[in-house]
PDB file of C-alpha atoms in Angstrom:
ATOM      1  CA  UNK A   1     116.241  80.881 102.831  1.00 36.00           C
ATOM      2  CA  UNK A   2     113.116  81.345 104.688  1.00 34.00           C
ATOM      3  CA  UNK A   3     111.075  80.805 101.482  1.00 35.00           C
ATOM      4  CA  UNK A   4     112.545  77.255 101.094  1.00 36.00           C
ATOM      5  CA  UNK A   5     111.984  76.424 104.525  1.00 34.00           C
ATOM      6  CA  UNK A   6     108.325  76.914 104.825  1.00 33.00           C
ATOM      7  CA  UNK A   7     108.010  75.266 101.683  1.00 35.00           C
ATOM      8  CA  UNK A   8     110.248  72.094 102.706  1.00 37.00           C
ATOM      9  CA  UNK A   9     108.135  72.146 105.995  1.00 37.00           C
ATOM     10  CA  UNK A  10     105.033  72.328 103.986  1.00 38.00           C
ATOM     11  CA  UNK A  11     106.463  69.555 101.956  1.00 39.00           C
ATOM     12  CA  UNK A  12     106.938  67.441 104.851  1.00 39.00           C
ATOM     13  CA  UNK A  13     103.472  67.908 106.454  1.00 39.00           C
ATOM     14  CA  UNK A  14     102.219  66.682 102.841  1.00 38.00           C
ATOM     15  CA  UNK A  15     104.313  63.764 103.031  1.00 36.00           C
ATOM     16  CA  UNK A  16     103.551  62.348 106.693  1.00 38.00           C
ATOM     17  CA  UNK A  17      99.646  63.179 105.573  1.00 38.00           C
ATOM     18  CA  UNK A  18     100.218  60.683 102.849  1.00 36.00           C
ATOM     19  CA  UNK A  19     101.691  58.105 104.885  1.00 38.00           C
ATOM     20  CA  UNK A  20      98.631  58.377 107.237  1.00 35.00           C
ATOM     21  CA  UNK A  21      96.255  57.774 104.483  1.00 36.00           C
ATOM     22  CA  UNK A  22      98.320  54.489 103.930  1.00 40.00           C
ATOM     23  CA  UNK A  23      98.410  53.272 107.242  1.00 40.00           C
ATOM     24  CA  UNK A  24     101.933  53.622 108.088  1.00 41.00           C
ATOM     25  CA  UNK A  25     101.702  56.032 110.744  1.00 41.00           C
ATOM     26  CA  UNK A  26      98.862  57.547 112.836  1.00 43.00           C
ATOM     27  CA  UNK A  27      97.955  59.717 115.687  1.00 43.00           C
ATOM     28  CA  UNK A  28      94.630  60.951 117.455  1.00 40.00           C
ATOM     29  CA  UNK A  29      94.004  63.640 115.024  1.00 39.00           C
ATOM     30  CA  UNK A  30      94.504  61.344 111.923  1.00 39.00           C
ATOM     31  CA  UNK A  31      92.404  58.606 113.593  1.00 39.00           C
ATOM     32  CA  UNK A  32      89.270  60.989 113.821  1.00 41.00           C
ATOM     33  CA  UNK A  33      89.174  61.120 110.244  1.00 42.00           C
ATOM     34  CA  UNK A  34      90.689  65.307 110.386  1.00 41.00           C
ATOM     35  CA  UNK A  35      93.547  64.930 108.029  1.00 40.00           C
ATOM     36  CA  UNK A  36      95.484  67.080 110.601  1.00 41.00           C
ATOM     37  CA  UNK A  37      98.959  65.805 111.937  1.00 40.00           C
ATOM     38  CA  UNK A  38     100.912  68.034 113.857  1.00 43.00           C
ATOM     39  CA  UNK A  39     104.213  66.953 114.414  1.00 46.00           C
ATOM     40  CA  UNK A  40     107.679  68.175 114.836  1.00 42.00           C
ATOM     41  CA  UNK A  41     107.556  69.738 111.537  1.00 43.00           C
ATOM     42  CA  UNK A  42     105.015  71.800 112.758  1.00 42.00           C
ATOM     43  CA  UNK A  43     106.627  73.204 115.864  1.00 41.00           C
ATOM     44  CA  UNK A  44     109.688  73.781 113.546  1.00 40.00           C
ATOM     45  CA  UNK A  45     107.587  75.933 111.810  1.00 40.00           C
ATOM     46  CA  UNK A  46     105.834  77.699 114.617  1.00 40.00           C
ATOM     47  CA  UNK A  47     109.304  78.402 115.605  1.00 39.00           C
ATOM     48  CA  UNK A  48     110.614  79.690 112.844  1.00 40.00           C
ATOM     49  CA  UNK A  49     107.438  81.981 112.233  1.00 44.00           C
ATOM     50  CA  UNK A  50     108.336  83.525 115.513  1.00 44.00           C
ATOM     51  CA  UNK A  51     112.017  84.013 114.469  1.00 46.00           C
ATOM     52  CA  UNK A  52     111.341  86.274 111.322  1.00 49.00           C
ATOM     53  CA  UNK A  53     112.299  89.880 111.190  1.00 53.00           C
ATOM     54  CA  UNK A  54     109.366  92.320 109.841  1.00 54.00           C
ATOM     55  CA  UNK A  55     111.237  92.983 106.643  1.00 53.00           C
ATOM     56  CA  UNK A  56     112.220  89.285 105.936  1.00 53.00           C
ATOM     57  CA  UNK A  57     108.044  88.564 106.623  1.00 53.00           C
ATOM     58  CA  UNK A  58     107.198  91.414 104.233  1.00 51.00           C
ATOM     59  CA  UNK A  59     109.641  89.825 101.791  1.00 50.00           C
ATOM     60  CA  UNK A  60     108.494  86.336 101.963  1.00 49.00           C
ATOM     61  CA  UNK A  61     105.049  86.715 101.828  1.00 46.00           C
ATOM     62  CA  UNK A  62     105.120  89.055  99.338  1.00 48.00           C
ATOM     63  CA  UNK A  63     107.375  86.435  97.077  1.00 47.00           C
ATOM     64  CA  UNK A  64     105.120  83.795  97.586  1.00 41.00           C
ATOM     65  CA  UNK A  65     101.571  85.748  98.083  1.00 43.00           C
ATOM     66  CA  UNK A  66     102.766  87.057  93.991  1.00 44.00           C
ATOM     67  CA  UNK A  67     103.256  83.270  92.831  1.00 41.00           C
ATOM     68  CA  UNK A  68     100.018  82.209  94.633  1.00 39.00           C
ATOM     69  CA  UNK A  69     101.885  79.523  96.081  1.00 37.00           C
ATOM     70  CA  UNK A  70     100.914  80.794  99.652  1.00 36.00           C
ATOM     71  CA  UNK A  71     101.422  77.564 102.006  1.00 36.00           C
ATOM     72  CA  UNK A  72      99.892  76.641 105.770  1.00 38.00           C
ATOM     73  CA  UNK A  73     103.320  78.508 107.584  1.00 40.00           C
ATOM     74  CA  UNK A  74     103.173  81.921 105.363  1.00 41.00           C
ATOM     75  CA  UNK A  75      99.500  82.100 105.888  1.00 63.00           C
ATOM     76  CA  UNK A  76     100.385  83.890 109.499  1.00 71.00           C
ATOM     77  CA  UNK A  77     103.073  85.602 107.663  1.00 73.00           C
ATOM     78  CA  UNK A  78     100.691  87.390 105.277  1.00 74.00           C
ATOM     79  CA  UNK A  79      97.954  88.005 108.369  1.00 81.00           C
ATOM     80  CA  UNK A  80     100.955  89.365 110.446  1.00 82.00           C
ATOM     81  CA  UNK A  81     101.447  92.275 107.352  1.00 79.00           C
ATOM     82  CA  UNK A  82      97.240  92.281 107.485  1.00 82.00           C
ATOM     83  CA  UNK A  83      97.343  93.138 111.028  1.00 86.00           C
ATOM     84  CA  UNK A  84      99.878  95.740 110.825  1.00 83.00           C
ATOM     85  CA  UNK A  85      98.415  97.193 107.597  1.00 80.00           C
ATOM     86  CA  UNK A  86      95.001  97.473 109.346  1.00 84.00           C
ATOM     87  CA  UNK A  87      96.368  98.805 112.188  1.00 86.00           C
ATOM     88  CA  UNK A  88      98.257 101.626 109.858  1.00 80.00           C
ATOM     89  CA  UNK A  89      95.024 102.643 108.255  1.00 76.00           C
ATOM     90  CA  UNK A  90      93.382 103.575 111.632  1.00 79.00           C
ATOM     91  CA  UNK A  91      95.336 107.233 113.890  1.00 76.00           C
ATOM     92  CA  UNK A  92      92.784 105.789 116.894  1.00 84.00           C
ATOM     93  CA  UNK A  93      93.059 102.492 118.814  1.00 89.00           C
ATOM     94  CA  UNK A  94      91.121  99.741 117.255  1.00 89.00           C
ATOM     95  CA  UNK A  95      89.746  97.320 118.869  1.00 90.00           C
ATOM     96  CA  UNK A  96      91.087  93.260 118.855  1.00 90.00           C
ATOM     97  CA  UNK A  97      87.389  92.324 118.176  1.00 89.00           C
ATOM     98  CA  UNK A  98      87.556  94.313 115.030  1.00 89.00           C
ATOM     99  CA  UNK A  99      90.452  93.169 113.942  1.00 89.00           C
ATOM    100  CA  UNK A 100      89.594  89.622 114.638  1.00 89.00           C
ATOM    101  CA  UNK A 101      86.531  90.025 112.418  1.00 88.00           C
ATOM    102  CA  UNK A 102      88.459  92.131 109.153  1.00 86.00           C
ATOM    103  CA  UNK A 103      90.923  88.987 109.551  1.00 86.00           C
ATOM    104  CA  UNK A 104      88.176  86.060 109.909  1.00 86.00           C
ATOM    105  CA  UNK A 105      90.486  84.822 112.858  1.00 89.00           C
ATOM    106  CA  UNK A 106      89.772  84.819 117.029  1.00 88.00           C
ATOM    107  CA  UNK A 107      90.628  87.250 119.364  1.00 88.00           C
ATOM    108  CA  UNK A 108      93.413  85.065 120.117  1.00 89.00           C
ATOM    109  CA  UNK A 109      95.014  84.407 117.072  1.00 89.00           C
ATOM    110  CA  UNK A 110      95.017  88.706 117.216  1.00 89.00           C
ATOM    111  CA  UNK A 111      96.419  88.729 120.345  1.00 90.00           C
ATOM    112  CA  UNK A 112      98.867  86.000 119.752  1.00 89.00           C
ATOM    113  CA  UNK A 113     100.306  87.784 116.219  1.00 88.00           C
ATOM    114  CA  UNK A 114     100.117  91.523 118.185  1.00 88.00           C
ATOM    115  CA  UNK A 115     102.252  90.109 120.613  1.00 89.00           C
ATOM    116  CA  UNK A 116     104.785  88.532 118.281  1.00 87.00           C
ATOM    117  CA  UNK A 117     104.321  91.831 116.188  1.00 85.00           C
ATOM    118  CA  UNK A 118     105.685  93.713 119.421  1.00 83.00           C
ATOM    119  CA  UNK A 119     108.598  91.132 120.216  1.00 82.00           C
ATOM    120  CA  UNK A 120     109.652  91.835 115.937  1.00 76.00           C
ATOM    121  CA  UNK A 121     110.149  95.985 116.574  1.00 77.00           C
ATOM    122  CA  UNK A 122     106.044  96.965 115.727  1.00 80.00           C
ATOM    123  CA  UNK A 123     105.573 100.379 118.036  1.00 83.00           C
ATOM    124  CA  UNK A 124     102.273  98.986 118.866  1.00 88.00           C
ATOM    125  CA  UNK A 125     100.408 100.591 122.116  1.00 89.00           C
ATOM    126  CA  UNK A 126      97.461  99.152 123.735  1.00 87.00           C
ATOM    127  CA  UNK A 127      96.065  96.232 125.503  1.00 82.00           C
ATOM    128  CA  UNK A 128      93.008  93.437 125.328  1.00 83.00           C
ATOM    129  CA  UNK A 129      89.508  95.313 125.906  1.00 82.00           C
ATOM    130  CA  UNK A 130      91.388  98.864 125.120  1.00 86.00           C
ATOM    131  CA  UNK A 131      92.224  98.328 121.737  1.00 89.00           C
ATOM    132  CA  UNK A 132      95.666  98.931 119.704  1.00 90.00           C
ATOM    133  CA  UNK A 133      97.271 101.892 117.598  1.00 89.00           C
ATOM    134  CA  UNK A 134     100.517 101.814 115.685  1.00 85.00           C
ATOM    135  CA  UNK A 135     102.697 104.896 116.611  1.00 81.00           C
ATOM    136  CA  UNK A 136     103.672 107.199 113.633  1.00 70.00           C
ATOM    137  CA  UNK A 137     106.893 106.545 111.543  1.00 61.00           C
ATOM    138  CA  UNK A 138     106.359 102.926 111.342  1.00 60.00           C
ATOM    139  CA  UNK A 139     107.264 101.759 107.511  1.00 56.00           C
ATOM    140  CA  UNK A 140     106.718  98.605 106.564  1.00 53.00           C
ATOM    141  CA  UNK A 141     109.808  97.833 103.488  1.00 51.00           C
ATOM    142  CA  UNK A 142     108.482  96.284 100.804  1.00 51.00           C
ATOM    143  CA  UNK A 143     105.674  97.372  98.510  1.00 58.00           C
ATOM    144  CA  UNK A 144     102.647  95.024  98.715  1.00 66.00           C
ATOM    145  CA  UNK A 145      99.374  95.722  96.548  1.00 73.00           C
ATOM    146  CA  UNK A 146      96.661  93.464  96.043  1.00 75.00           C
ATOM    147  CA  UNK A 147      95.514  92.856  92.340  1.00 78.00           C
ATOM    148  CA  UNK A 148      92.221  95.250  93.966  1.00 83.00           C
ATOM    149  CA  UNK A 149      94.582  97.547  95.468  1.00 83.00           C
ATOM    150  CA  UNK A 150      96.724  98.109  91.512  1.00 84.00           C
ATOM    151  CA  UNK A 151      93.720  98.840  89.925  1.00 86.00           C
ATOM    152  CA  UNK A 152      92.947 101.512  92.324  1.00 88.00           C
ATOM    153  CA  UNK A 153      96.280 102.796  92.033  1.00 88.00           C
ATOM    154  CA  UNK A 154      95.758 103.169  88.167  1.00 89.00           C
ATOM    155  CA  UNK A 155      92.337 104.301  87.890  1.00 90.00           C
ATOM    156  CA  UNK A 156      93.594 107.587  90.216  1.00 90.00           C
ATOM    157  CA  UNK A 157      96.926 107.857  88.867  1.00 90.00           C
ATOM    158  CA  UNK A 158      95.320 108.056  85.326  1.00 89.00           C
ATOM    159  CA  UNK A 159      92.222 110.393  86.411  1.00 88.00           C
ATOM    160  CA  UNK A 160      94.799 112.801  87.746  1.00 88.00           C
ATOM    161  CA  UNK A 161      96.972 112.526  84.749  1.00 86.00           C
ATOM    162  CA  UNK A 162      93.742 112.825  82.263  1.00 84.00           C
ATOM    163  CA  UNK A 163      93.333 116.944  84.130  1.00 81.00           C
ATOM    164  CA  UNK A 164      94.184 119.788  82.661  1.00 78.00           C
ATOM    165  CA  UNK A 165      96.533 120.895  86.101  1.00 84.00           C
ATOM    166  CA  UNK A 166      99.478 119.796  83.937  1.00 84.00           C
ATOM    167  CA  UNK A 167     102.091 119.744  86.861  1.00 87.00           C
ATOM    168  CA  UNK A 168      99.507 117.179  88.560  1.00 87.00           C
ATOM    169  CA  UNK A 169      99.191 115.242  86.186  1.00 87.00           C
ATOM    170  CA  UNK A 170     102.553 114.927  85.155  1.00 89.00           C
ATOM    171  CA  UNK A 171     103.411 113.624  88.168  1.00 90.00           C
ATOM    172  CA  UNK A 172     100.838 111.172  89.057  1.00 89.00           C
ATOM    173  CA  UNK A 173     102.403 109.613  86.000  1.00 88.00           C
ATOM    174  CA  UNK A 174     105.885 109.995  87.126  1.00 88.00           C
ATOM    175  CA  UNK A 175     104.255 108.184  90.381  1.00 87.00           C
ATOM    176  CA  UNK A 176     102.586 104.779  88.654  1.00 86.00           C
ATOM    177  CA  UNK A 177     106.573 105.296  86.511  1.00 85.00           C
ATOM    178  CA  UNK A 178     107.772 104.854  90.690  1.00 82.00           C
ATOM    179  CA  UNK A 179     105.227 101.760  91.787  1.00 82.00           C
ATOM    180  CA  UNK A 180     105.807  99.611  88.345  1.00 81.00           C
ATOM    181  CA  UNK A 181     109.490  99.700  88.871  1.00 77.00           C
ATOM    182  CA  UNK A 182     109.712  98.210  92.100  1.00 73.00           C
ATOM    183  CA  UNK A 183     106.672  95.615  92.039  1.00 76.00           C
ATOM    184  CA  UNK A 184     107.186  91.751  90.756  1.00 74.00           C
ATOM    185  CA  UNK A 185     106.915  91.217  87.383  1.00 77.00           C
ATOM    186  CA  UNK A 186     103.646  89.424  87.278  1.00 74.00           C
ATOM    187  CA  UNK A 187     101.944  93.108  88.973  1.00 76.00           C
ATOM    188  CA  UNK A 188     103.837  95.117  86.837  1.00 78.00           C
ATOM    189  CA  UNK A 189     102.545  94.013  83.936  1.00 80.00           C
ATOM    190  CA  UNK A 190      99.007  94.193  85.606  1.00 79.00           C
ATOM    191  CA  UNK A 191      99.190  97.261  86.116  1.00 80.00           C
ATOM    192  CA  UNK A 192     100.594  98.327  82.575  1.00 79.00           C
ATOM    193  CA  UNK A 193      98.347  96.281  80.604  1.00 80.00           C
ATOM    194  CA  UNK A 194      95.133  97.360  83.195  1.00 82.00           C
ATOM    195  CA  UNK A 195      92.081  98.001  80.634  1.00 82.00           C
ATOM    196  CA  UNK A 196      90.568 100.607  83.362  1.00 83.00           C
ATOM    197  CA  UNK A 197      90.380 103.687  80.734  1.00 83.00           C
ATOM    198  CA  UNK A 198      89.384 107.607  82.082  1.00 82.00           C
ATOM    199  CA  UNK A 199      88.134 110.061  79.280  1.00 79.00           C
ATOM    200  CA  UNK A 200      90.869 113.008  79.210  1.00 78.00           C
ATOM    201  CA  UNK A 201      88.955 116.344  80.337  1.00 71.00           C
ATOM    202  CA  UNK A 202      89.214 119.111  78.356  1.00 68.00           C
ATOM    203  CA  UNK A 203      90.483 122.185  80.147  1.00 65.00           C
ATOM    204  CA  UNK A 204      87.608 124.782  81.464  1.00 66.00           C
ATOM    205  CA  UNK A 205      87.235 128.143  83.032  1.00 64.00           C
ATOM    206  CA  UNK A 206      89.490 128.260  86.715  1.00 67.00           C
ATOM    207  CA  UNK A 207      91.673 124.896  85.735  1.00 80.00           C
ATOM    208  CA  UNK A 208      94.554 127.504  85.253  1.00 82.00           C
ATOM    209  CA  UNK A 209      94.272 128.578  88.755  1.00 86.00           C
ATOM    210  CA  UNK A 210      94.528 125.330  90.324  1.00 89.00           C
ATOM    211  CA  UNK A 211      98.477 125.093  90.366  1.00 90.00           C
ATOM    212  CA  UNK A 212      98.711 128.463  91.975  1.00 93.00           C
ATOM    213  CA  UNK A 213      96.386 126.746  95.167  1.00 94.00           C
ATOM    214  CA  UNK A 214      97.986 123.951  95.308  1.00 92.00           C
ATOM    215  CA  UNK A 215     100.915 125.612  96.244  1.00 93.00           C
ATOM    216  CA  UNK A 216      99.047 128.125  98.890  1.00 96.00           C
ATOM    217  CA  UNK A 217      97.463 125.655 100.566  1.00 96.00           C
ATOM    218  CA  UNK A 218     100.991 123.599 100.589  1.00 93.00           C
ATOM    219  CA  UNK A 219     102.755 126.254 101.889  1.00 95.00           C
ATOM    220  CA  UNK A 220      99.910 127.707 103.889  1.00 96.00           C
ATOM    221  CA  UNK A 221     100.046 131.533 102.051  1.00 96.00           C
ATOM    222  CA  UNK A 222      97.507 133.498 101.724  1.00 97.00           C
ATOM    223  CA  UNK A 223      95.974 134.418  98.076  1.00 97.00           C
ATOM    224  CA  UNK A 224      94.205 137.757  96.734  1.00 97.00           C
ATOM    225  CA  UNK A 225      91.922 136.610  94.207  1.00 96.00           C
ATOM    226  CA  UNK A 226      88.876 138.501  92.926  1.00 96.00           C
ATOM    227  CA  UNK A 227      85.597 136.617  92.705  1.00 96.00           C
ATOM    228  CA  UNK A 228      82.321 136.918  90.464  1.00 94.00           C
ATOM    229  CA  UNK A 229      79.734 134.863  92.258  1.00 91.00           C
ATOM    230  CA  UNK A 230      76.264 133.478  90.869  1.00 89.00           C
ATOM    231  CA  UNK A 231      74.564 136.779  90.672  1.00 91.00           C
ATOM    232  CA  UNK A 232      78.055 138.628  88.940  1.00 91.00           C
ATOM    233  CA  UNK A 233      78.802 140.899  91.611  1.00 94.00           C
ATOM    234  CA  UNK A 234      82.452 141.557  91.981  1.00 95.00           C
ATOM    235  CA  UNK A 235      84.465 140.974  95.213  1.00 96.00           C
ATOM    236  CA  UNK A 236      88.255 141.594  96.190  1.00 96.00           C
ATOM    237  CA  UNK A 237      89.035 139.459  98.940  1.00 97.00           C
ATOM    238  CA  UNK A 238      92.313 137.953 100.754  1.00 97.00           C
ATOM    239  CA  UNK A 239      91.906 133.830 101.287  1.00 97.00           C
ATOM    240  CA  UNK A 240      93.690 131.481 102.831  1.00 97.00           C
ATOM    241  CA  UNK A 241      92.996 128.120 101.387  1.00 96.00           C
ATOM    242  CA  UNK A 242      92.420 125.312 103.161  1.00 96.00           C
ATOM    243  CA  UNK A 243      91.502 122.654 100.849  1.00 95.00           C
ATOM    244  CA  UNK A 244      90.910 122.093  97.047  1.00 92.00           C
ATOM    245  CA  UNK A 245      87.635 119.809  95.893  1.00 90.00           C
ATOM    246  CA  UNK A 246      87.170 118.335  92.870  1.00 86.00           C
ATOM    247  CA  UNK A 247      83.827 117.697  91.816  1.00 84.00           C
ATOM    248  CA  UNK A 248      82.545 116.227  88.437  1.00 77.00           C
ATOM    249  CA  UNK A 249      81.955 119.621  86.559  1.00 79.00           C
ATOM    250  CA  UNK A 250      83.386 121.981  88.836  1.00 85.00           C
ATOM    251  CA  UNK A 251      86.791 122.354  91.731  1.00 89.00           C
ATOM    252  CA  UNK A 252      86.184 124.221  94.913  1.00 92.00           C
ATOM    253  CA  UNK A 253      88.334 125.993  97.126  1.00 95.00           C
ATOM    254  CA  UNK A 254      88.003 126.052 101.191  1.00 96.00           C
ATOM    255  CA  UNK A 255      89.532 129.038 102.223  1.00 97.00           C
ATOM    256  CA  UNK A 256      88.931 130.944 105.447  1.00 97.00           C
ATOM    257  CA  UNK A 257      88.131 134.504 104.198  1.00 96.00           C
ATOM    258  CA  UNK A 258      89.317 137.725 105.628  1.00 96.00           C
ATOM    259  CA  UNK A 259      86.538 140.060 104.474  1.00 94.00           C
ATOM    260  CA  UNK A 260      83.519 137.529 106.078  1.00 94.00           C
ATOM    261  CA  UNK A 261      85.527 136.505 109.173  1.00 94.00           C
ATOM    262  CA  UNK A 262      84.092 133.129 108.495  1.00 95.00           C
ATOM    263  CA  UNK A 263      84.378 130.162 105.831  1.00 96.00           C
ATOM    264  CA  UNK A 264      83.835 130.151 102.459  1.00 96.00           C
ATOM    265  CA  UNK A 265      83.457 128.603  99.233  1.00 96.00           C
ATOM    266  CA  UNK A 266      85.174 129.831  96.251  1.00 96.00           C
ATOM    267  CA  UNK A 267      84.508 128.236  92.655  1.00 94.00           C
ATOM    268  CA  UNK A 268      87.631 128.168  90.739  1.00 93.00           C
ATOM    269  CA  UNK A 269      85.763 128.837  87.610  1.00 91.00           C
ATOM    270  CA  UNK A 270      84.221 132.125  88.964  1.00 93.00           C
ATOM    271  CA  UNK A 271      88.011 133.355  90.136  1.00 94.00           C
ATOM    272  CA  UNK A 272      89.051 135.973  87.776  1.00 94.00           C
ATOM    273  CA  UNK A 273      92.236 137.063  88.572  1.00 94.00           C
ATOM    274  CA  UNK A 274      94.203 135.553  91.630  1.00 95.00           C
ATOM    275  CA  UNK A 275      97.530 136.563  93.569  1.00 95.00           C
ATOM    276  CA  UNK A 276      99.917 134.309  95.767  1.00 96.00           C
ATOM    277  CA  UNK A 277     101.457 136.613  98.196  1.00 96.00           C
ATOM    278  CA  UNK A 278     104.739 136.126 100.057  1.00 95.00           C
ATOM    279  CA  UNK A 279     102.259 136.380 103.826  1.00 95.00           C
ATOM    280  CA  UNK A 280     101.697 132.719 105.443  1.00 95.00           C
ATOM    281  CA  UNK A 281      98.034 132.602 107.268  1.00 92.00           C
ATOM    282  CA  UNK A 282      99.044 132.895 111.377  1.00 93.00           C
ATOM    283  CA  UNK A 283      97.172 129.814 111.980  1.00 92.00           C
ATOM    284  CA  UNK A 284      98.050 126.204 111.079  1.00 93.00           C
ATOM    285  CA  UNK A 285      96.506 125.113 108.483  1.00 94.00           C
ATOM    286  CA  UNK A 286      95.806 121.716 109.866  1.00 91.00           C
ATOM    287  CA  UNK A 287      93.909 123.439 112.827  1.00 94.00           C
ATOM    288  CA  UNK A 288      92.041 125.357 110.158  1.00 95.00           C
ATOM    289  CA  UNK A 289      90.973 122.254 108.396  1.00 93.00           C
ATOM    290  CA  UNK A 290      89.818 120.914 111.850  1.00 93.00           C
ATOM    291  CA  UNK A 291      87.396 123.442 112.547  1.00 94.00           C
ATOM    292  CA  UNK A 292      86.203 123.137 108.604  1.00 95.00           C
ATOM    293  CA  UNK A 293      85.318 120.119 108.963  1.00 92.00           C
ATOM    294  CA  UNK A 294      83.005 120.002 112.005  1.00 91.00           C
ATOM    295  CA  UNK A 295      81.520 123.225 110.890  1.00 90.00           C
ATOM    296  CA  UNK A 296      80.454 121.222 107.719  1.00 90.00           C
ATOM    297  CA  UNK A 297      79.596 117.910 109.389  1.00 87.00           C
ATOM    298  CA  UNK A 298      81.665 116.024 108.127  1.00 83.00           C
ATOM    299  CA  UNK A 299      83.444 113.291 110.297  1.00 68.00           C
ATOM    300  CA  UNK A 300      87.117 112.178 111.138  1.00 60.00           C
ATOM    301  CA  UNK A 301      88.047 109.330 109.511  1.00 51.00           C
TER     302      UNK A 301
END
């Protein structure tokens, strides 16, 4: 298996480092007092670095990354997985120079592993000084979480499961159900036994209504509602939804709004009767987002 190689090779380098130590063998490196000896063990293992498939890296690193028995040969492996993860979490190019300084590595190292990303099957466009993207539909096997990355998972799977939107919350549950199954056994239990804890709301005026937008906005339809705003005048109005906020005290709806011609904010709480009709919006509702966004300032991540 790969796992036993990199360990044997690891073993090896140990060995000959010993030997050094006791005078038996030397080189230039071991001379200077560096503790580094890089023989054929170690161009073995370059070798065989450069010979895994992306799923049998994933796998690998992920076995050993879990045991915390990471060694000097699946250190690359798990940056190779960093460098594509990084490179997921980004739609625009991003530059070596910031990748080189998330990873604590050079800009060679980064374009060394992009280029032996590429030669594996990674869809990755760009070049030095341009900067890199990965194209879209790109999965990477294996699930991978950090012990950081599990307790985010929980804290939002359980603050979505401690709402009142039942259908939600039922399935964020069914979700973390999903994740435990197929992690290690050692992050499984993590992330049953985690001790972050969220206070279960109790249901409030518009919570109701949330299913309902959840499934306009999904399926891009528009919604009658009528609204009571802050000074309790009465509105009808036909909406189409955009995007759903949730604040501390209060969720907010995004809609574009048919009787302003214009934006608008709509407190779920202050909805008091609301209709999903059968009529999709004629514009897509990612466009429509778009436009919300720079007309509130707010960037693109």
């Amino acid at each position: 298996m790969i796992t036993a190689r990199i360990l044997s090779s690891s073993r090896t380098k140990r060995t000959h480092r010993v030997q050094t130590s006791h005078g038996r063998t030397g080189n230039k490196a071991a001379s200077r007092g560096t503790g580094r000896v890089r023989g054929p063990d170690h161009r073995r293992q370059q070798h065989e670095l450069h010979g895994f498939s992306l799923g049998e890296l994933a796998a690998d690193a992920d076995r050993i990354w879990q045991h915390g028995v990471i060694r000097a040969g699946m250190s690359r492996a798990q940056r190779l997985l960093d460098v594509i993860q990084l490179l997921r979490s980004h739609r625009r190019p991003v530059a070596a120079g910031r990748l080189a300084e998330e990873l604590g590595v050079s800009l060679r190292t980064i374009y060394r592993d992009i280029e032996t990303l590429k030669g594996q099957g990674a869809h990755i466009d760009g070049e030095a000084g341009i900067g890199y993207v990965l194209r879209p539909g790109f999965m990477l096997p294996p699930l991978m979480f950090s012990e950081e990355e599990i307790e985010a998972l929980v804290l939002g799977g359980r603050w979505v499961a401690a709402q009142p939107d039942e259908p939600l919350g039922k399935a964020a549950r069914n979700a973390l159900a999903k994740i435990a199954a197929v992690l290690p056994d050692d992050l499984q239990r993590s992330l049953e036994t985690s001790s972050l804890m969220v206070a279960r709301r109790d249901p409030a005026a518009g919570d109701t209504e949330l299913p309902v937008i959840r499934a306009a906005i999904r399926t891009e339809r528009k919604l009658r509602i009528t609204y009571c705003d802050e000074r309790d005048n009465r509105t009808h109005r036909t909406i189409w939804p955009i995007a759903l906020g949730f604040f501390d005290s209060v969720r907010m709806v995004a809609a574009w709004c048919e009787n302003r011609d214009d934006f608008r904010h709509f407190r779920t709480d202050r909805i008091l009767s609301i209709t999903l009709t059968e009529r999709r919006y004629p514009r897509r509702r990612t466009d429509l987002l778009q436009e919300w966004k720079q007309q509130e300032g707010m960037s693109e991540s």
